[in-house]
Structure formats: structure tokens, C-alpha cells
Short mmCIF file of C-alpha atoms in Angstrom, two decimals:
data_model
loop_
_atom_site.label_atom_id
_atom_site.label_comp_id
_atom_site.label_asym_id
_atom_site.label_seq_id
_atom_site.Cartn_x
_atom_site.Cartn_y
_atom_site.Cartn_z
CA UNK A 140 34.81 -10.58 -3.27
CA UNK A 141 31.40 -10.28 -5.14
CA UNK A 142 31.02 -8.32 -8.43
CA UNK A 143 29.29 -5.38 -6.93
CA UNK A 144 31.62 -5.20 -3.83
CA UNK A 145 34.35 -3.64 -6.47
CA UNK A 146 32.25 -0.42 -6.54
CA UNK A 147 28.74 -0.70 -5.03
CA UNK A 148 27.17 0.38 -2.10
CA UNK A 149 26.35 -1.94 0.90
CA UNK A 150 22.92 -2.69 -0.92
CA UNK A 151 24.73 -3.68 -4.15
CA UNK A 152 26.85 -5.82 -1.99
CA UNK A 153 24.11 -7.61 -0.40
CA UNK A 154 22.22 -8.20 -3.52
CA UNK A 155 25.30 -9.54 -5.30
CA UNK A 156 25.84 -11.89 -2.45
CA UNK A 157 22.42 -13.30 -3.11
CA UNK A 158 22.53 -13.49 -6.89
CA UNK A 159 25.94 -15.29 -7.05
CA UNK A 160 24.88 -18.10 -4.73
CA UNK A 161 24.88 -21.43 -6.73
CA UNK A 162 21.57 -22.37 -8.09
CA UNK A 163 20.37 -25.84 -7.61
CA UNK A 164 21.76 -28.24 -10.24
CA UNK A 165 18.77 -28.67 -12.18
CA UNK A 166 18.19 -24.84 -12.41
CA UNK A 167 21.74 -24.50 -13.66
CA UNK A 168 20.78 -27.37 -16.29
CA UNK A 169 17.74 -25.38 -17.69
CA UNK A 170 19.65 -22.15 -17.49
CA UNK A 171 22.46 -23.81 -19.67
CA UNK A 172 19.92 -25.28 -22.23
CA UNK A 173 18.35 -21.75 -22.34
CA UNK A 174 21.68 -20.12 -23.18
CA UNK A 175 22.46 -22.60 -25.99
CA UNK A 176 18.57 -21.48 -27.41
CA UNK A 177 19.28 -17.81 -27.06
CA UNK A 178 23.06 -17.53 -27.80
CA UNK A 179 25.20 -14.35 -27.87
CA UNK A 180 21.92 -12.17 -27.40
CA UNK A 181 21.43 -13.70 -23.89
CA UNK A 182 22.85 -11.24 -21.07
CA UNK A 183 21.70 -13.21 -17.87
CA UNK A 184 19.30 -15.88 -16.67
CA UNK A 185 17.73 -14.93 -13.49
CA UNK A 186 16.01 -17.68 -11.40
CA UNK A 187 13.45 -16.97 -8.57
CA UNK A 188 10.40 -18.45 -6.76
CA UNK A 189 9.86 -21.70 -5.36
CA UNK A 190 12.46 -23.40 -6.92
CA UNK A 191 15.06 -21.38 -5.03
CA UNK A 192 13.48 -22.62 -1.64
CA UNK A 193 12.52 -26.20 -0.37
CA UNK A 194 10.83 -27.17 -3.42
CA UNK A 195 12.37 -30.05 -5.66
CA UNK A 196 12.63 -28.22 -9.08
CA UNK A 197 11.63 -31.40 -11.04
CA UNK A 198 8.47 -31.34 -9.17
CA UNK A 199 7.10 -28.02 -10.43
CA UNK A 200 7.78 -25.41 -12.97
CA UNK A 201 11.04 -23.62 -12.83
CA UNK A 202 10.82 -19.87 -13.04
CA UNK A 203 13.39 -18.08 -15.14
CA UNK A 204 13.86 -14.43 -16.68
CA UNK A 205 16.11 -14.28 -19.59
CA UNK A 206 17.58 -10.85 -19.82
CA UNK A 207 18.61 -10.11 -23.51
CA UNK A 208 20.43 -7.33 -25.28
CA UNK A 209 17.42 -6.70 -27.41
CA UNK A 210 14.54 -8.24 -28.84
CA UNK A 211 15.48 -8.59 -32.52
CA UNK A 212 17.18 -12.19 -32.87
CA UNK A 213 15.74 -13.21 -29.66
CA UNK A 214 12.35 -15.15 -31.01
CA UNK A 215 11.84 -17.51 -34.11
CA UNK A 216 8.97 -15.30 -35.21
CA UNK A 217 9.80 -11.75 -36.29
CA UNK A 218 6.54 -10.48 -35.08
CA UNK A 219 7.07 -11.14 -31.43
CA UNK A 220 9.75 -8.46 -31.32
CA UNK A 221 7.63 -5.39 -31.64
CA UNK A 222 4.97 -7.16 -29.53
CA UNK A 223 7.40 -7.96 -26.82
CA UNK A 224 8.86 -4.24 -26.83
CA UNK A 225 4.88 -3.08 -26.55
CA UNK A 226 3.77 -5.55 -23.92
CA UNK A 227 6.86 -7.10 -22.24
CA UNK A 228 7.67 -9.56 -21.43
CA UNK A 229 7.22 -12.77 -23.43
CA UNK A 230 6.67 -16.19 -21.98
CA UNK A 231 8.03 -19.26 -23.30
CA UNK A 232 8.40 -23.14 -22.00
CA UNK A 233 11.27 -25.29 -21.97
CA UNK A 234 11.89 -28.72 -21.13
CA UNK A 235 15.40 -30.37 -20.33
CA UNK A 236 16.23 -33.84 -19.24
CA UNK A 237 18.55 -33.81 -16.34
CA UNK A 238 19.83 -36.92 -14.31
CA UNK A 239 17.05 -38.88 -15.77
CA UNK A 240 14.17 -36.66 -15.15
CA UNK A 241 12.53 -34.09 -17.19
CA UNK A 242 12.78 -30.61 -15.91
CA UNK A 243 10.08 -28.14 -16.81
CA UNK A 244 10.67 -24.23 -16.98
CA UNK A 245 8.71 -21.05 -17.65
CA UNK A 246 11.14 -18.29 -19.11
CA UNK A 247 10.20 -14.83 -19.60
CA UNK A 248 12.38 -12.79 -21.85
CA UNK A 249 12.86 -8.93 -21.02
CA UNK A 250 15.48 -6.79 -22.45
CA UNK A 251 18.13 -5.17 -20.42
CA UNK A 252 16.53 -1.72 -21.43
CA UNK A 253 13.17 -2.63 -20.14
CA UNK A 254 14.43 -4.08 -17.21
CA UNK A 255 16.02 -0.79 -16.35
CA UNK A 256 12.85 0.97 -17.15
CA UNK A 257 10.69 -1.48 -15.51
CA UNK A 258 12.50 -1.11 -11.99
CA UNK A 259 12.89 2.73 -12.40
CA UNK A 260 9.96 4.13 -14.22
CA UNK A 261 7.06 1.75 -14.34
CA UNK A 262 4.22 2.55 -12.41
CA UNK A 263 2.88 -1.35 -12.08
CA UNK A 264 5.06 -3.35 -9.78
CA UNK A 265 5.41 -6.22 -12.19
CA UNK A 266 8.99 -5.92 -12.54
CA UNK A 267 10.15 -3.94 -9.14
CA UNK A 268 7.90 -5.89 -6.96
CA UNK A 269 9.27 -9.20 -8.48
CA UNK A 270 13.13 -8.43 -8.36
CA UNK A 271 13.09 -7.02 -4.89
CA UNK A 272 12.94 -10.49 -3.86
CA UNK A 273 15.54 -12.95 -3.41
CA UNK A 274 16.78 -14.34 -6.86
CA UNK A 275 19.79 -16.31 -8.17
CA UNK A 276 22.14 -15.40 -11.26
CA UNK A 277 21.75 -18.98 -12.94
CA UNK A 278 23.65 -17.89 -16.04
CA UNK A 279 25.73 -14.84 -16.67
CA UNK A 280 27.48 -13.97 -20.09
CA UNK A 281 30.47 -12.30 -18.41
CA UNK A 282 31.35 -10.57 -15.11
CA UNK A 283 30.43 -7.29 -16.79
CA UNK A 284 26.81 -8.76 -17.30
CA UNK A 285 26.50 -9.66 -13.77
CA UNK A 286 27.65 -6.31 -12.37
CA UNK A 287 24.96 -4.57 -14.73
CA UNK A 288 22.18 -6.95 -13.41
CA UNK A 289 23.21 -6.49 -9.85
CA UNK A 290 23.14 -2.65 -9.93
CA UNK A 291 19.53 -2.89 -11.54
CA UNK A 292 18.00 -5.39 -9.32
CA UNK A 293 19.42 -3.36 -6.08
CA UNK A 294 17.47 -0.48 -7.28
CA UNK A 295 14.25 -2.58 -7.18
CA UNK A 296 14.83 -2.80 -3.30
CA UNK A 297 14.14 0.92 -2.37
CA UNK A 298 11.65 1.36 -4.82
CA UNK A 299 9.34 -1.49 -3.20
CA UNK A 300 10.05 -0.03 0.13
CA UNK A 301 9.50 3.51 -0.89
CA UNK A 302 5.90 2.34 -2.34
CA UNK A 303 5.03 0.31 0.47
CA UNK A 304 6.15 2.16 3.62
CA UNK A 305 3.15 5.13 3.39
CA UNK A 306 0.77 2.10 3.61
CA UNK A 307 1.77 1.14 7.22
CA UNK A 308 0.90 3.51 10.39
CA UNK A 309 3.14 3.74 13.24
CA UNK A 310 6.22 1.66 13.82
CA UNK A 311 6.79 -1.65 12.05
CA UNK A 312 9.49 -4.13 11.60
CA UNK A 313 11.26 -5.32 8.55
CA UNK A 314 9.06 -8.41 8.26
CA UNK A 315 5.83 -6.53 8.56
CA UNK A 316 7.12 -4.07 5.65
CA UNK A 317 8.01 -6.94 3.40
CA UNK A 318 4.94 -8.84 3.79
CA UNK A 319 2.75 -5.79 3.24
CA UNK A 320 4.95 -4.97 0.42
CA UNK A 321 4.61 -8.48 -1.31
CA UNK A 322 0.94 -8.53 -0.35
CA UNK A 323 0.21 -5.55 -2.30
CA UNK A 324 2.19 -6.44 -5.31
CA UNK A 325 0.80 -9.63 -5.68
CA UNK A 326 -2.80 -8.26 -5.45
CA UNK A 327 -2.03 -6.48 -8.70
CA UNK A 328 -1.73 -9.65 -10.59
CA UNK A 329 -4.02 -12.28 -11.70
CA UNK A 330 -2.28 -14.57 -9.33
CA UNK A 331 -3.45 -13.87 -5.79
CA UNK A 332 -1.35 -15.20 -2.83
CA UNK A 333 -3.11 -16.30 0.37
CA UNK A 334 -1.97 -13.83 3.30
CA UNK A 335 -0.39 -16.99 5.20
CA UNK A 336 1.70 -17.46 1.95
CA UNK A 337 3.21 -14.15 1.74
CA UNK A 338 4.12 -14.18 5.43
CA UNK A 339 5.76 -17.47 4.83
CA UNK A 340 7.97 -16.12 1.93
CA UNK A 341 8.97 -13.42 4.23
CA UNK A 342 9.78 -15.77 7.24
CA UNK A 343 11.69 -18.16 4.87
CA UNK A 344 14.17 -15.29 4.15
CA UNK A 345 13.60 -13.31 7.43
CA UNK A 346 17.33 -12.60 8.04
CA UNK A 347 17.89 -11.36 4.32
CA UNK A 348 14.86 -9.25 4.16
CA UNK A 349 16.11 -7.33 7.51
CA UNK A 350 19.54 -6.87 5.90
CA UNK A 351 17.99 -5.45 2.77
CA UNK A 352 15.89 -3.05 4.79
CA UNK A 353 18.85 -1.72 6.56
CA UNK A 354 21.04 -1.34 3.60
CA UNK A 355 18.51 0.39 1.52
CA UNK A 356 17.93 3.23 4.03
CA UNK A 357 20.72 5.48 2.61
CA UNK A 358 18.75 5.37 -0.89
CA UNK A 359 15.46 6.27 0.63
CA UNK A 360 16.84 9.92 1.79
CA UNK A 361 15.03 9.93 5.08
CA UNK A 362 11.64 8.71 4.04
CA UNK A 363 12.03 5.55 6.04
CA UNK A 364 13.80 5.82 9.38
CA UNK A 365 14.88 3.57 12.33
CA UNK A 366 12.25 4.66 15.06
CA UNK A 367 13.89 6.12 18.17
CA UNK A 368 12.80 3.51 20.38
CA UNK A 369 14.77 0.93 18.44
CA UNK A 370 11.72 -1.02 17.98
CA UNK A 371 11.50 -0.75 14.18
CA UNK A 372 10.98 1.66 11.47
CA UNK A 373 8.52 4.44 10.73
CA UNK A 374 7.69 6.24 7.55
CA UNK A 375 7.96 9.98 7.45
CA UNK A 376 5.42 10.53 4.80
CA UNK A 377 2.60 12.89 5.61
CA UNK A 378 -1.24 12.62 5.17
CA UNK A 379 -0.98 13.67 1.50
CA UNK A 380 1.52 11.28 0.46
CA UNK A 381 -0.10 8.39 2.37
CA UNK A 382 -3.24 9.15 0.38
CA UNK A 383 -1.60 9.21 -2.70
CA UNK A 384 0.03 5.70 -2.02
CA UNK A 385 -3.36 4.41 -1.41
CA UNK A 386 -4.61 5.97 -4.57
CA UNK A 387 -1.82 4.64 -6.49
CA UNK A 388 -2.04 0.72 -5.15
CA UNK A 389 -5.88 0.97 -6.05
CA UNK A 390 -4.99 2.23 -9.43
CA UNK A 391 -2.25 -0.74 -10.11
CA UNK A 392 -4.79 -3.17 -9.13
CA UNK A 393 -6.86 -1.99 -11.93
CA UNK A 394 -4.11 -1.90 -14.34
CA UNK A 395 -2.67 -5.15 -13.57
CA UNK A 396 -6.06 -6.91 -14.20
CA UNK A 397 -6.18 -5.25 -17.80
CA UNK A 398 -2.12 -6.16 -18.29
CA UNK A 399 -2.65 -9.82 -17.03
CA UNK A 400 -5.31 -10.57 -19.32
CA UNK A 401 -3.56 -8.98 -22.38
CA UNK A 402 -0.22 -11.12 -21.32
CA UNK A 403 -2.18 -14.17 -20.83
CA UNK A 404 -3.63 -13.68 -24.64
CA UNK A 405 -0.13 -13.12 -25.74
CA UNK A 406 1.26 -16.32 -23.79
CA UNK A 407 -1.29 -18.44 -25.69
CA UNK A 408 0.55 -17.70 -28.77
CA UNK A 409 4.00 -18.26 -27.44
CA UNK A 410 3.67 -20.74 -24.49
CA UNK A 411 2.84 -24.38 -25.43
CA UNK A 412 0.25 -25.38 -23.00
CA UNK A 413 0.09 -21.83 -21.49
CA UNK A 414 -3.72 -21.92 -20.72
CA UNK A 415 -2.87 -25.42 -18.75
CA UNK A 416 -0.36 -23.57 -17.23
CA UNK A 417 -2.36 -20.73 -16.16
CA UNK A 418 -4.86 -22.90 -14.75
CA UNK A 419 -2.29 -24.85 -12.91
CA UNK A 420 -0.73 -21.73 -11.47
CA UNK A 421 -3.83 -20.52 -10.17
CA UNK A 422 -4.84 -23.92 -8.75
CA UNK A 423 -1.91 -24.01 -7.06
CA UNK A 424 -2.02 -20.80 -5.41
CA UNK A 425 -5.84 -20.65 -4.52
CA UNK A 426 -6.83 -24.33 -4.16
CA UNK A 427 -9.85 -23.75 -6.68
CA UNK A 428 -10.40 -26.13 -9.52
CA UNK A 429 -9.81 -24.52 -12.93
CA UNK A 430 -11.92 -26.44 -15.86
CA UNK A 431 -10.91 -25.83 -19.44
CA UNK A 432 -12.78 -27.36 -22.32
CA UNK A 433 -11.17 -28.45 -25.60
CA UNK A 434 -12.71 -25.49 -27.33
CA UNK A 435 -11.18 -22.85 -25.11
CA UNK A 436 -7.78 -24.52 -25.60
CA UNK A 437 -7.90 -24.12 -29.19
CA UNK A 438 -9.57 -21.02 -29.35
CA UNK A 439 -8.74 -19.01 -26.24
CA UNK A 440 -8.99 -15.50 -27.51
CA UNK A 441 -12.69 -16.31 -28.46
CA UNK A 442 -14.12 -18.77 -25.64
CA UNK A 443 -11.61 -17.89 -22.81
CA UNK A 444 -13.50 -14.87 -21.62
CA UNK A 445 -16.35 -16.97 -20.30
CA UNK A 446 -13.81 -18.69 -18.07
CA UNK A 447 -12.38 -15.45 -17.02
CA UNK A 448 -15.62 -14.08 -16.17
CA UNK A 449 -16.44 -17.23 -13.96
CA UNK A 450 -13.34 -17.10 -12.23
CA UNK A 451 -13.95 -13.20 -11.15
CA UNK A 452 -17.28 -14.17 -9.96
CA UNK A 453 -16.07 -17.03 -7.74
CA UNK A 454 -13.21 -14.82 -6.49
CA UNK A 455 -10.39 -17.20 -7.79
CA UNK A 456 -9.38 -14.03 -9.83
CA UNK A 457 -9.59 -10.39 -7.60
#
């Protein structure tokens, strides 16, 4: 029996079943090292992204979220607690030896309170767009922590569906709904995904996304319904709500550009090799080479703006 099955609905049970899958051994090793680093303040470590699919975790960067009780005591530098509270999350780098290989991880520190706010109240999809997707609890402090995280992440699913469905006309299936939702979400960050890659992400977990959509229906209060023909779903939104949805997603793209720049600037102070990571991430997703000069690496807040402008002009960032 999963944690959520004792008191949650079908959606929580489904999310819990996915979260409680055993992580790859390499991911578990890094999560354990992270638990030692953060101590009792750590509530859970959530693994997501390519390290959970067919990619060898040792060949890339393991993506983790460290959910903490609070920021005080979570960092070695006092100034980071108020800065992270104002602009969450803060991103760090971790290396861990495992079975003779060096594992590399990027972990973002986010408080439990801001995880809840990010899913339920934030306009930007930085949190709810990410955690509506499949993830695994690579570490949990205890059973209560797992239940709390499960309940929060289950709320991200109807949030993404509710924000996406008005953007789709007519009848559509779950795969089209999720492909559109993920594409819209990724477009609000400075890490664009190619359309074929987004579709591939959905195809990889097609059955899971179908089950999520069906389980989320009771939480959507009739705003998404099964089509009478049985061929999919349709959104009941009228013209005004659809216009608001289009306007909101355009605004999120503008907001996301500003937030991403601010987060990259903050990461230059917290993430050793952060600029090289950002360049690697962009090259990986776009195929475009990103050159960083020594002076940009040493003084990113002074000289990094020229690089950013060139990437925008070339269309690497949108």
C-alpha cells in the first residue's frame, strides 16, 4: 500500500505509486550524500528528468530537488536564506563517487512552504509545470514526509491541465494535452525544448499521462470532460476564458525570461561551474554551441549580458 492510498484520492494514489518507485542506484547514492550534507532540515529529495529515463546517470547531470523545512540552516552562507526566500530556489552542485565512477548532480533547494505556494499560487509554471511530470522520491525523512510531498505534487497535475486545456480547440487526447502543456511550460524558461523532444517525453510515459488525466478529472470540476464520442476530452471554457489563457501564457513567457536571468545571476554565486552548466544545458537542448570567454566566467554579472544578447539574436533563447 502506498502512502497516499490510506487517505488520498485516486490521483494521489497514482502519484504516490510513481514517486515510490526505486530510483536508479546512482541517483540513490547522490541523494544519500545530499541527505548527509543537509541534515535534519531535509524533508525529501525529488529526482526528475533524464536520469529517470534511459540515460545513464553517470553520463550526464542528475537533476534533484531538495525540499527543506526552512532556509535557515540550509546553507553555509547566511545571506542565501533571505535571497532564496525572495527568489527561489537556490541551485548547487554535488559530486559523489559511486562504484568507481564520479556522479555529478545539480540540486535545487526549495522550502516545503514555497513548494506548496509554487504549485497552488504562483502564476509562473516553474514549480507546477515541473512537478506535474513523473518524479521519484530518492530520499524521504520519514513516512509523514513522503505523504506530504505526495499530496503537494498531486496538486500540480490538475493545475497544469487547467492552465493548458483552454489552449486546445475541439476534442483532444491526453497525449496532445500533455505535449501542449509541457511545451507551453518549457517556453517560459531559458531552456527551450524542441517540439519532437517534448512529444518524446510524453510518448515515453504515455500510459502514465493518460492515467493522470483521468484521475485528475474530479478535481477539475467539469472544466475538462470526456468527449461524448469517447475519442478524448474537451475543455468547457468559453471564449473569454480562452482569451485569458492565451494572455496568461504570453505573460508567463515574459516573466520567465526575467526570472531566468535573475536565477542564472544568483547561480553564478552558488553553483561552481554554473555558467559552464548553463552553456552545456543550452547546447544539449538546442544543438547550438555556446562560447564563454575567461572574463565572462570570472565576471559573469558584468560581461555575461553580451553573451545573453547574442544568444537571443541567434534564437538560441526565445
